Structures are given as structure tokens and as C-alpha cells.
Amino acid sequence: MLNGEPYFEDDEAVMEAYHQAMKEEEADDVSDYGGSNSENDDDFQPSSSTRRKAGSKVRKPSLSKRKPTPDISRLKVSSSVGGSPPPDDDVSIHSLDIDVTGDMEPLSALQTLRARERSIREHIAQIEREIVELEKKCGVDKAGSSDAGQSKPVIDMNEFKAPEWSVPIRANVMNFEWERLARACQFDVILMDPPWQLASQAPTRGVAIAYQQLPDVCIESLPIQILQKSGFIFIWVINNKYTKAFRLMRQWGYTYVDDIAWVKQTVNRRMAKGHGYYLQHAKETCLVGKKGADPPNLQRSVASDVIFSERRGQSQKPEEMYEIIEQLVPGGNYLEIFGRKNNLRDYWVTIGNEL
């Protein structure tokens, strides 16, 4: 025994004394306030130095009514995600509880809060940078979504290789140099899959849109008419944009001549039904327009106007569409607008901001 300090002979006696002190504390609370406090009141730990002889009276441990105000100058932010936690003597961001309404002067309080804000912002910025680096290493797309019931493999952009004879052009179609392209080449066929703006934020059940939509006025402003003197245009259309698509055809100088229906199928060759406002949707439609004279290499009646093909990723159209176009106008100049990586094809010029 050191300096007359009381002690217990074993740990069981210590815990017994501690629980006895807790019972006495709760009894005092009941007598003072008429009831016990919540479980959150048990926020202290028994001190290892509080040791007394067995059978002697135990002092009640004191409860801390208020945490001391931390010193902002001691704040240290860890710069590594998933690393080891800071030492016990460091103050974490979440534990800061600065009282700016107490004895601090307003100017001092403001400076303290600004210092705290800068520290938090630096911490958030560091985390965001590390997230970007991890996304690059994992090949994760920010959109990160796919059709319900389908699992799309993650494409490593570092390993992606475009078809040898394809011409991908990554650009924003709204400020692309269309006049320069028109001077360089006139196309026999233009294929478009516009990102139509839907009627509402949640038009259908269970559908997540993983691409940016464009208002009709933006699609109208595209100078499609300068890209073709004669030839065909194929426009994928959604149900509430039929009227708009017909108007665009007339505006760009085309006459509607036909349409192609894509009946979607599952991997088991069954009809793949999706959500619709009134009916379940199991098909998509592509309108066909024409202007000027027929291309000299036009081949008529070479394909059907119905495609039965498996549904793949969101907004990914069937390969059969490209085959129909190439059979209709073999050896032609082909252009696709609003294309994606999975649309790249030999002998096609593909323009889009997701290439």
C-alpha cells in the first residue's frame, strides 16, 4: 500500500464496489428528480486509482457535467482515407464543440469558426481527391448505374480500344464545328439517338436515367441540314416525342418514309417488358426520313422493319440497326450523333460527349 492509499485484493471487489456506487447514484437521482436518467448518462469510466479496502465505504464517482472546450490549434486532420485513427490527444473534427457564445469576444469567436471551417474544407477536398484517384484505379464510372436486373461489367477505359476503322469524335454537340465537318464530308446516312428530355422528373416506375437530357430547343438548334444534300436520317424516338421528331424532320428538310420497331428480348428470348405510363413498353421505334435523290448505291427491300434483339445496357441500341443501314446503303458515308463507346463501328463517324 502506497502512502496509505486504500486498495482491493482483487478485481471482483473493485467491480462490486463500482456497481454499488452506481446503485447509490441512481437512488440519489430518483430522490432528487423523481426518476432515473437515460442510458446516455452513463458516460464515465471507473478510475483505476479508485481502490479501497473491501467492506469500506465507497466514494461516489463524480459525473462530468460539461466537456472542456477543445483548443482549435490542436486540430489535426488525417490525409489518408481508411488509415489509422488519430492519437487520443488529438481533437477530431466531429468532437469539436466550440462555445462561441461564452466568454469569447465576437471577433475571436469568428476567427475560431473560420479556422475550423478551413480545416474541414481541406479535409473534404482531400477526401474527394482520394475518391477520384480510387475511381480511376477501379475503372468506376460516376454514373455507376445500369438497367434493373442486369449487371454490366465495368469497362476499363485504359484498356478500351476503338475499332480500327472507326472515327470517334468526343465533343459537345452543342458547340461542335458542324460547318467544318460538312465541308469535309457529306453523309449518305445520319443516325441519331437524341437524349430526349422526359415529361417529368419521375415519368415511369423503377427507371433511373444515367445520362444527361437535352431540351427540345437544343436538339432543334443542331444544323443537321448542312450535313446532307441527299440521303436518309434515322431518329430514335420515345413515346411522347413523336410529334416533335416529325417536326424536326420537316425543319431539316426530310420527308418521313418509314419506321423500324425494335422488340426487346431477354437472354431467354422472351419479350423484355419495361415500365410505361399506361402500358408496359417492350419496344422502341426509329423513324426514317429521306431528302433529295436516292443514293446511287441504294438497295431496296433488303431488311425487315422489325428487329428482335436482346436488350443490353441502358440506351444501348441493337447491332442489327447498323447492319440494316449498311445493307440499305452499302459502302456509304455514315454518321452517328450522340454516340457512345459501345456504338463505335468500322467506317462510321461517331460524335458524342461520352466517347
Coordinates of C-alpha atoms in Angstrom, one line a residue:
M1 CA 0.0 0.0 0.0
L2 CA 1.5 3.3 -1.1
N3 CA 1.1 6.5 1.1
G4 CA -1.8 5.0 3.0
E5 CA -3.9 4.6 -0.2
P6 CA -6.7 2.1 0.2
Y7 CA -6.8 -1.0 -2.1
F8 CA -8.8 -4.0 -3.1
E9 CA -7.4 -7.5 -3.1
D10 CA -8.8 -8.5 -6.5
D11 CA -10.7 -7.1 -9.5
E12 CA -14.1 -8.6 -8.4
A13 CA -14.1 -6.5 -5.3
V14 CA -13.4 -3.4 -7.4
M15 CA -16.3 -4.1 -9.8
E16 CA -18.6 -4.9 -6.8
A17 CA -17.7 -1.5 -5.3
Y18 CA -18.2 0.2 -8.6
H19 CA -21.7 -1.3 -9.1
Q20 CA -22.6 -0.4 -5.6
A21 CA -21.6 3.2 -6.2
M22 CA -23.8 3.2 -9.3
K23 CA -26.8 1.9 -7.4
E24 CA -26.4 4.7 -4.8
E25 CA -26.0 7.3 -7.5
E26 CA -29.3 6.1 -9.2
A27 CA -31.0 6.2 -5.8
D28 CA -29.9 9.8 -5.3
D29 CA -31.2 10.7 -8.8
V30 CA -34.6 9.1 -8.0
S31 CA -34.9 11.0 -4.8
D32 CA -33.8 14.4 -6.3
Y33 CA -35.6 14.3 -9.7
G34 CA -38.4 11.6 -9.2
G35 CA -37.0 9.2 -11.8
S36 CA -33.9 7.8 -13.4
N37 CA -32.0 9.3 -16.3
S38 CA -31.5 7.8 -19.8
E39 CA -28.8 5.3 -20.7
N40 CA -26.7 8.1 -22.2
D41 CA -26.0 9.4 -18.7
D42 CA -23.5 6.5 -18.2
D43 CA -20.7 8.4 -19.9
F44 CA -17.9 7.9 -17.4
Q45 CA -15.4 5.1 -16.8
P46 CA -14.3 3.9 -13.3
S47 CA -10.9 5.2 -12.4
S48 CA -8.2 2.6 -11.8
S49 CA -6.8 4.7 -9.0
T50 CA -10.1 4.4 -7.0
R51 CA -9.3 1.4 -4.9
R52 CA -10.4 0.9 -1.3
K53 CA -10.4 -1.9 1.2
A54 CA -13.1 -4.5 0.9
G55 CA -16.1 -3.6 3.1
S56 CA -15.1 0.1 3.5
K57 CA -17.4 2.9 2.3
V58 CA -17.0 3.8 -1.3
R59 CA -17.0 7.4 -2.6
K60 CA -19.4 8.2 -5.4
P61 CA -17.7 8.8 -8.7
S62 CA -18.3 12.3 -10.0
L63 CA -20.1 12.9 -13.3
S64 CA -18.7 15.4 -15.7
K65 CA -21.4 17.9 -16.5
R66 CA -19.6 19.6 -19.3
K67 CA -16.8 18.7 -21.6
P68 CA -13.9 21.2 -21.7
T69 CA -13.7 23.4 -24.8
P70 CA -11.0 22.0 -27.1
D71 CA -8.2 24.1 -28.4
I72 CA -8.7 24.6 -32.2
S73 CA -4.9 25.0 -32.7
R74 CA -4.6 21.3 -31.7
L75 CA -6.8 20.1 -34.6
K76 CA -5.1 17.6 -36.9
V77 CA -6.8 16.2 -40.0
S78 CA -5.7 12.9 -41.3
S79 CA -4.9 13.0 -45.1
S80 CA -5.4 9.3 -45.7
V81 CA -8.7 7.6 -46.2
G82 CA -9.1 4.4 -44.3
G83 CA -5.9 5.0 -42.3
S84 CA -5.3 4.6 -38.6
P85 CA -7.3 6.9 -36.3
P86 CA -5.6 10.0 -34.8
P87 CA -4.0 9.6 -31.4
D88 CA -6.0 10.1 -28.3
D89 CA -4.6 13.5 -27.6
D90 CA -5.7 14.8 -31.0
V91 CA -9.0 16.5 -31.5
S92 CA -11.2 15.2 -34.3
I93 CA -13.5 17.3 -36.4
H94 CA -16.6 15.6 -35.1
S95 CA -15.7 16.2 -31.5
L96 CA -15.3 19.9 -31.8
D97 CA -17.9 21.7 -29.7
I98 CA -16.7 25.3 -29.6
D99 CA -18.8 27.6 -27.5
V100 CA -18.8 31.0 -29.3
T101 CA -21.5 32.4 -27.0
G102 CA -19.5 32.2 -23.8
D103 CA -16.6 34.4 -22.7
M104 CA -15.0 34.7 -26.1
E105 CA -15.1 38.1 -27.9
P106 CA -17.1 38.1 -31.1
L107 CA -14.1 38.7 -33.3
S108 CA -12.2 35.9 -31.6
A109 CA -15.1 33.6 -32.0
L110 CA -15.4 34.5 -35.7
Q111 CA -11.8 33.8 -36.3
T112 CA -12.0 30.5 -34.4
L113 CA -15.0 29.4 -36.5
R114 CA -13.3 30.4 -39.7
A115 CA -10.2 28.4 -38.8
R116 CA -12.5 25.4 -38.1
E117 CA -14.3 25.9 -41.5
R118 CA -10.9 26.0 -43.4
S119 CA -9.8 22.8 -41.7
I120 CA -13.0 21.0 -42.5
R121 CA -12.9 22.2 -46.1
E122 CA -9.3 21.0 -46.6
H123 CA -10.3 17.6 -45.1
I124 CA -13.3 17.3 -47.5
A125 CA -11.2 18.3 -50.5
Q126 CA -8.5 15.7 -49.6
I127 CA -11.2 13.0 -49.4
E128 CA -12.6 14.0 -52.8
R129 CA -9.2 13.8 -54.4
E130 CA -8.6 10.4 -53.0
I131 CA -12.1 9.2 -54.2
V132 CA -11.2 10.4 -57.7
E133 CA -7.9 8.5 -57.6
L134 CA -9.6 5.3 -56.4
E135 CA -12.3 5.6 -59.1
K136 CA -9.6 5.8 -61.7
K137 CA -7.8 2.8 -60.4
C138 CA -11.0 0.8 -60.2
G139 CA -12.4 2.0 -63.5
V140 CA -15.6 3.1 -62.0
D141 CA -17.9 5.3 -63.9
K142 CA -19.6 8.1 -61.9
A143 CA -22.9 7.3 -63.4
G144 CA -22.5 3.8 -62.0
S145 CA -26.0 2.6 -62.9
S146 CA -27.5 0.0 -65.2
D147 CA -30.8 -1.4 -66.2
A148 CA -32.7 -3.2 -63.5
G149 CA -32.0 -6.9 -63.4
Q150 CA -28.8 -6.6 -65.4
S151 CA -25.2 -6.4 -64.3
K152 CA -22.9 -4.5 -66.6
P153 CA -19.2 -5.3 -66.4
V154 CA -17.0 -2.3 -65.6
I155 CA -15.1 -1.1 -68.7
D156 CA -11.5 -0.2 -68.1
M157 CA -11.1 2.9 -70.2
N158 CA -7.3 2.4 -70.2
E159 CA -7.8 -0.9 -71.9
F160 CA -10.6 0.1 -74.2
K161 CA -9.7 0.0 -77.9
A162 CA -11.9 1.5 -80.6
P163 CA -12.5 -0.4 -83.8
E164 CA -9.6 0.1 -86.2
W165 CA -11.5 1.9 -89.0
S166 CA -14.0 3.8 -86.8
V167 CA -13.8 7.6 -86.4
P168 CA -14.8 8.6 -82.9
I169 CA -15.0 12.3 -82.1
R170 CA -15.5 13.2 -78.5
A171 CA -17.2 16.6 -78.4
N172 CA -20.2 18.5 -77.1
V173 CA -22.7 18.5 -79.9
M174 CA -23.9 22.0 -78.9
N175 CA -20.7 23.8 -79.7
F176 CA -19.2 21.3 -82.3
E177 CA -17.8 22.7 -85.6
W178 CA -20.6 21.3 -87.8
E179 CA -19.8 23.6 -90.7
R180 CA -16.2 22.3 -90.8
L181 CA -17.4 18.7 -90.8
A182 CA -20.0 19.5 -93.6
R183 CA -17.2 21.0 -95.8
A184 CA -15.1 17.9 -95.2
C185 CA -17.8 15.2 -95.9
Q186 CA -21.4 14.9 -97.0
F187 CA -23.1 11.8 -95.5
D188 CA -25.4 9.3 -97.0
V189 CA -27.0 8.2 -93.7
I190 CA -27.3 10.0 -90.4
L191 CA -28.3 8.1 -87.3
M192 CA -29.4 9.9 -84.1
D193 CA -30.4 8.8 -80.6
P194 CA -31.2 12.2 -79.0
P195 CA -31.3 12.3 -75.2
W196 CA -34.9 13.5 -75.2
Q197 CA -36.0 15.4 -72.1
L198 CA -38.7 13.4 -70.4
A199 CA -42.1 14.8 -69.5
S200 CA -41.4 14.8 -65.7
Q201 CA -38.7 14.0 -63.2
A202 CA -40.2 10.6 -62.4
P203 CA -42.2 9.6 -65.6
T204 CA -42.1 5.9 -65.0
R205 CA -41.6 3.5 -62.1
G206 CA -38.3 1.9 -61.4
V207 CA -36.3 3.7 -64.2
A208 CA -33.1 5.5 -63.4
I209 CA -31.8 7.8 -66.1
A210 CA -28.0 7.6 -66.2
Y211 CA -27.3 10.3 -68.9
Q212 CA -27.8 14.0 -69.4
Q213 CA -31.0 15.0 -71.1
L214 CA -31.3 17.9 -73.6
P215 CA -34.3 20.2 -74.0
D216 CA -36.0 20.2 -77.4
V217 CA -34.8 23.7 -78.2
C218 CA -31.2 22.4 -78.0
I219 CA -31.9 19.5 -80.4
E220 CA -33.6 21.9 -82.8
S221 CA -30.5 24.1 -83.0
L222 CA -28.4 21.3 -84.5
P223 CA -27.6 22.2 -88.1
I224 CA -28.4 18.7 -89.5
Q225 CA -29.5 20.1 -92.8
I226 CA -26.0 21.1 -93.8
L227 CA -24.6 17.6 -93.4
Q228 CA -26.6 16.0 -96.2
K229 CA -27.6 17.2 -99.6
S230 CA -29.5 13.9 -100.1
G231 CA -29.8 10.7 -98.1
F232 CA -31.5 9.1 -95.1
I233 CA -31.9 10.1 -91.5
F234 CA -32.7 7.6 -88.7
I235 CA -34.0 9.1 -85.4
W236 CA -34.7 7.0 -82.3
V237 CA -37.8 8.5 -80.6
I238 CA -39.7 8.0 -77.3
N239 CA -43.4 7.9 -77.0
N240 CA -44.1 11.5 -76.1
K241 CA -41.7 12.9 -78.8
Y242 CA -43.3 11.5 -82.0
T243 CA -44.8 14.9 -82.9
K244 CA -41.5 16.7 -82.2
A245 CA -39.5 14.2 -84.2
F246 CA -41.8 14.7 -87.3
R247 CA -41.4 18.5 -86.9
L248 CA -37.6 18.2 -86.8
M249 CA -37.6 16.1 -89.9
R250 CA -39.5 18.8 -91.8
Q251 CA -37.3 21.5 -90.3
W252 CA -34.2 19.8 -91.5
G253 CA -35.7 19.1 -95.0
Y254 CA -36.6 15.5 -94.7
T255 CA -39.8 13.6 -95.5
Y256 CA -40.9 10.7 -93.3
V257 CA -40.8 7.4 -95.3
D258 CA -40.7 4.5 -92.9
D259 CA -40.0 3.4 -89.3
I260 CA -38.3 0.4 -87.6
A261 CA -39.5 -1.3 -84.4
W262 CA -37.1 -2.9 -82.1
V263 CA -38.8 -5.6 -80.0
K264 CA -36.7 -6.1 -76.9
Q265 CA -35.9 -9.6 -75.7
T266 CA -34.3 -11.1 -72.6
V267 CA -31.4 -13.5 -72.6
N268 CA -34.0 -16.3 -72.7
R269 CA -35.5 -14.8 -75.9
R270 CA -38.6 -13.7 -74.1
M271 CA -40.2 -10.3 -74.5
A272 CA -38.5 -7.8 -72.2
K273 CA -41.3 -5.7 -70.8
G274 CA -40.4 -2.4 -69.3
H275 CA -42.4 0.3 -67.3
G276 CA -44.7 2.6 -69.1
Y277 CA -47.3 5.2 -68.1
Y278 CA -50.3 3.3 -69.5
L279 CA -48.9 0.1 -71.0
Q280 CA -45.8 -1.9 -70.4
H281 CA -43.2 -1.0 -73.0
A282 CA -41.4 -3.8 -74.9
K283 CA -40.2 -1.9 -78.0
E284 CA -38.5 1.2 -79.3
T285 CA -39.1 3.0 -82.5
C286 CA -36.7 4.5 -85.0
L287 CA -38.2 6.9 -87.6
V288 CA -36.8 7.0 -91.1
G289 CA -36.6 10.2 -93.2
K290 CA -35.3 11.0 -96.6
K291 CA -34.4 14.0 -98.6
G292 CA -33.1 14.6 -102.1
A293 CA -32.4 11.9 -104.7
D294 CA -31.7 8.3 -103.8
P295 CA -28.1 7.4 -103.1
P296 CA -26.6 5.7 -106.2
N297 CA -25.8 2.5 -104.3
L298 CA -29.3 2.2 -102.7
Q299 CA -30.5 -1.4 -102.2
R300 CA -34.3 -1.7 -101.7
S301 CA -36.2 -4.4 -99.7
V302 CA -33.1 -5.9 -98.1
A303 CA -34.2 -5.9 -94.5
S304 CA -37.3 -6.1 -92.3
D305 CA -38.7 -3.2 -90.4
V306 CA -38.9 -5.2 -87.2
I307 CA -35.8 -6.1 -85.1
F308 CA -36.0 -8.9 -82.5
S309 CA -32.9 -8.4 -80.3
E310 CA -31.7 -8.8 -76.8
R311 CA -31.9 -5.8 -74.5
R312 CA -28.5 -4.7 -73.3
G313 CA -27.3 -1.7 -71.3
Q314 CA -29.4 1.5 -70.8
S315 CA -29.8 3.4 -74.1
Q316 CA -27.7 0.8 -76.0
K317 CA -29.3 0.1 -79.3
P318 CA -29.1 -3.2 -81.2
E319 CA -26.3 -4.1 -83.6
E320 CA -29.0 -5.0 -86.2
M321 CA -29.8 -1.4 -86.8
Y322 CA -26.3 -0.7 -88.1
E323 CA -26.5 -3.8 -90.3
I324 CA -29.8 -2.6 -91.8
I325 CA -28.3 0.8 -92.6
E326 CA -25.2 -0.8 -94.2
Q327 CA -27.4 -3.1 -96.3
L328 CA -29.6 -0.3 -97.4
V329 CA -26.8 1.9 -98.5
P330 CA -23.7 -0.3 -98.8
G331 CA -20.3 1.5 -98.9
G332 CA -21.8 4.8 -97.9
N333 CA -20.7 7.6 -95.6
Y334 CA -22.2 7.0 -92.2
L335 CA -22.6 9.5 -89.3
E336 CA -23.9 8.8 -85.8
I337 CA -24.7 11.7 -83.4
F338 CA -25.0 11.3 -79.6
G339 CA -23.0 8.1 -79.9
R340 CA -21.2 6.2 -77.1
K341 CA -18.3 3.8 -76.8
N342 CA -20.4 0.8 -77.3
N343 CA -21.7 2.3 -80.6
L344 CA -18.3 2.6 -82.3
R345 CA -18.2 0.8 -85.6
D346 CA -15.9 0.5 -88.5
Y347 CA -16.4 3.0 -91.3
W348 CA -18.7 5.2 -89.1
V349 CA -18.0 8.7 -87.8
T350 CA -19.4 8.8 -84.3
I351 CA -19.8 12.1 -82.3
G352 CA -20.7 12.4 -78.7
N353 CA -19.6 13.6 -75.3
E354 CA -19.3 10.1 -73.8
L355 CA -16.7 8.7 -76.1

